[in-house]
Amino acid sequence: MLFKKKPSSLTEGLLFKYDVPHQLPLMTIIERTRIAVFIMVKLFILNGAALETRLKYWDYRHF
């Protein structure tokens, strides 16, 4: 079994999963990069484009 104790939440489960020394380090690297890319893409879609346009208009207005 991957989990020795039942995690109370999803984030605790993920942290517990990655704290445990894993059988397949390559898979953990792939999973880490996949989760990180997913989070970065989601944050860019939510904040990045709006922030970039906001900063661009701010620069045009103030300079």
Short mmCIF file of C-alpha atoms in Angstrom, two decimals:
data_model
loop_
_atom_site.label_atom_id
_atom_site.label_comp_id
_atom_site.label_asym_id
_atom_site.label_seq_id
_atom_site.Cartn_x
_atom_site.Cartn_y
_atom_site.Cartn_z
CA MET A 1 0.00 0.00 0.00
CA LEU A 2 1.15 3.52 -0.73
CA PHE A 3 -0.44 5.09 2.34
CA LYS A 4 0.38 3.74 5.77
CA LYS A 5 -2.11 6.05 7.45
CA LYS A 6 -5.31 7.46 6.04
CA PRO A 7 -4.77 11.09 4.97
CA SER A 8 -7.30 13.60 6.22
CA SER A 9 -7.07 15.84 3.16
CA LEU A 10 -5.79 15.73 -0.41
CA THR A 11 -2.80 18.00 0.21
CA GLU A 12 -1.77 16.03 3.27
CA GLY A 13 -2.06 12.87 1.22
CA LEU A 14 0.16 14.31 -1.51
CA LEU A 15 2.74 15.54 0.99
CA PHE A 16 2.70 12.21 2.81
CA LYS A 17 3.04 10.39 -0.50
CA TYR A 18 6.09 12.42 -1.50
CA ASP A 19 7.69 12.32 1.95
CA VAL A 20 7.77 8.52 1.91
CA PRO A 21 10.83 7.08 0.12
CA HIS A 22 9.31 5.77 -3.08
CA GLN A 23 9.89 2.57 -5.01
CA LEU A 24 10.06 4.43 -8.32
CA PRO A 25 11.94 7.75 -8.08
CA LEU A 26 11.52 8.39 -11.82
CA MET A 27 7.75 8.21 -11.47
CA THR A 28 7.83 10.64 -8.56
CA ILE A 29 9.91 13.06 -10.67
CA ILE A 30 7.43 12.74 -13.53
CA GLU A 31 4.48 13.18 -11.16
CA ARG A 32 6.08 16.19 -9.47
CA THR A 33 6.80 17.91 -12.77
CA ARG A 34 3.32 17.09 -14.08
CA ILE A 35 1.66 18.52 -10.97
CA ALA A 36 3.94 21.59 -11.03
CA VAL A 37 3.23 22.23 -14.73
CA PHE A 38 -0.49 21.80 -14.14
CA ILE A 39 -0.43 24.28 -11.23
CA MET A 40 1.65 26.78 -13.20
CA VAL A 41 -0.63 26.56 -16.23
CA LYS A 42 -3.70 26.98 -14.04
CA LEU A 43 -2.18 29.97 -12.24
CA PHE A 44 -1.13 31.53 -15.55
CA ILE A 45 -4.62 31.10 -16.97
CA LEU A 46 -6.23 32.50 -13.81
CA ASN A 47 -3.76 35.30 -12.94
CA GLY A 48 -0.99 35.58 -15.50
CA ALA A 49 -2.85 36.91 -18.54
CA ALA A 50 -4.97 39.35 -16.52
CA LEU A 51 -1.93 40.54 -14.56
CA GLU A 52 0.08 40.97 -17.76
CA THR A 53 -2.61 43.06 -19.43
CA ARG A 54 -3.10 45.05 -16.22
CA LEU A 55 0.62 45.81 -15.99
CA LYS A 56 0.76 46.69 -19.68
CA TYR A 57 -2.12 49.15 -19.38
CA TRP A 58 -0.64 50.51 -16.15
CA ASP A 59 2.66 51.15 -17.95
CA TYR A 60 0.90 52.87 -20.83
CA ARG A 61 -1.16 55.03 -18.51
CA HIS A 62 1.63 56.12 -16.19
CA PHE A 63 4.60 56.35 -18.54
#
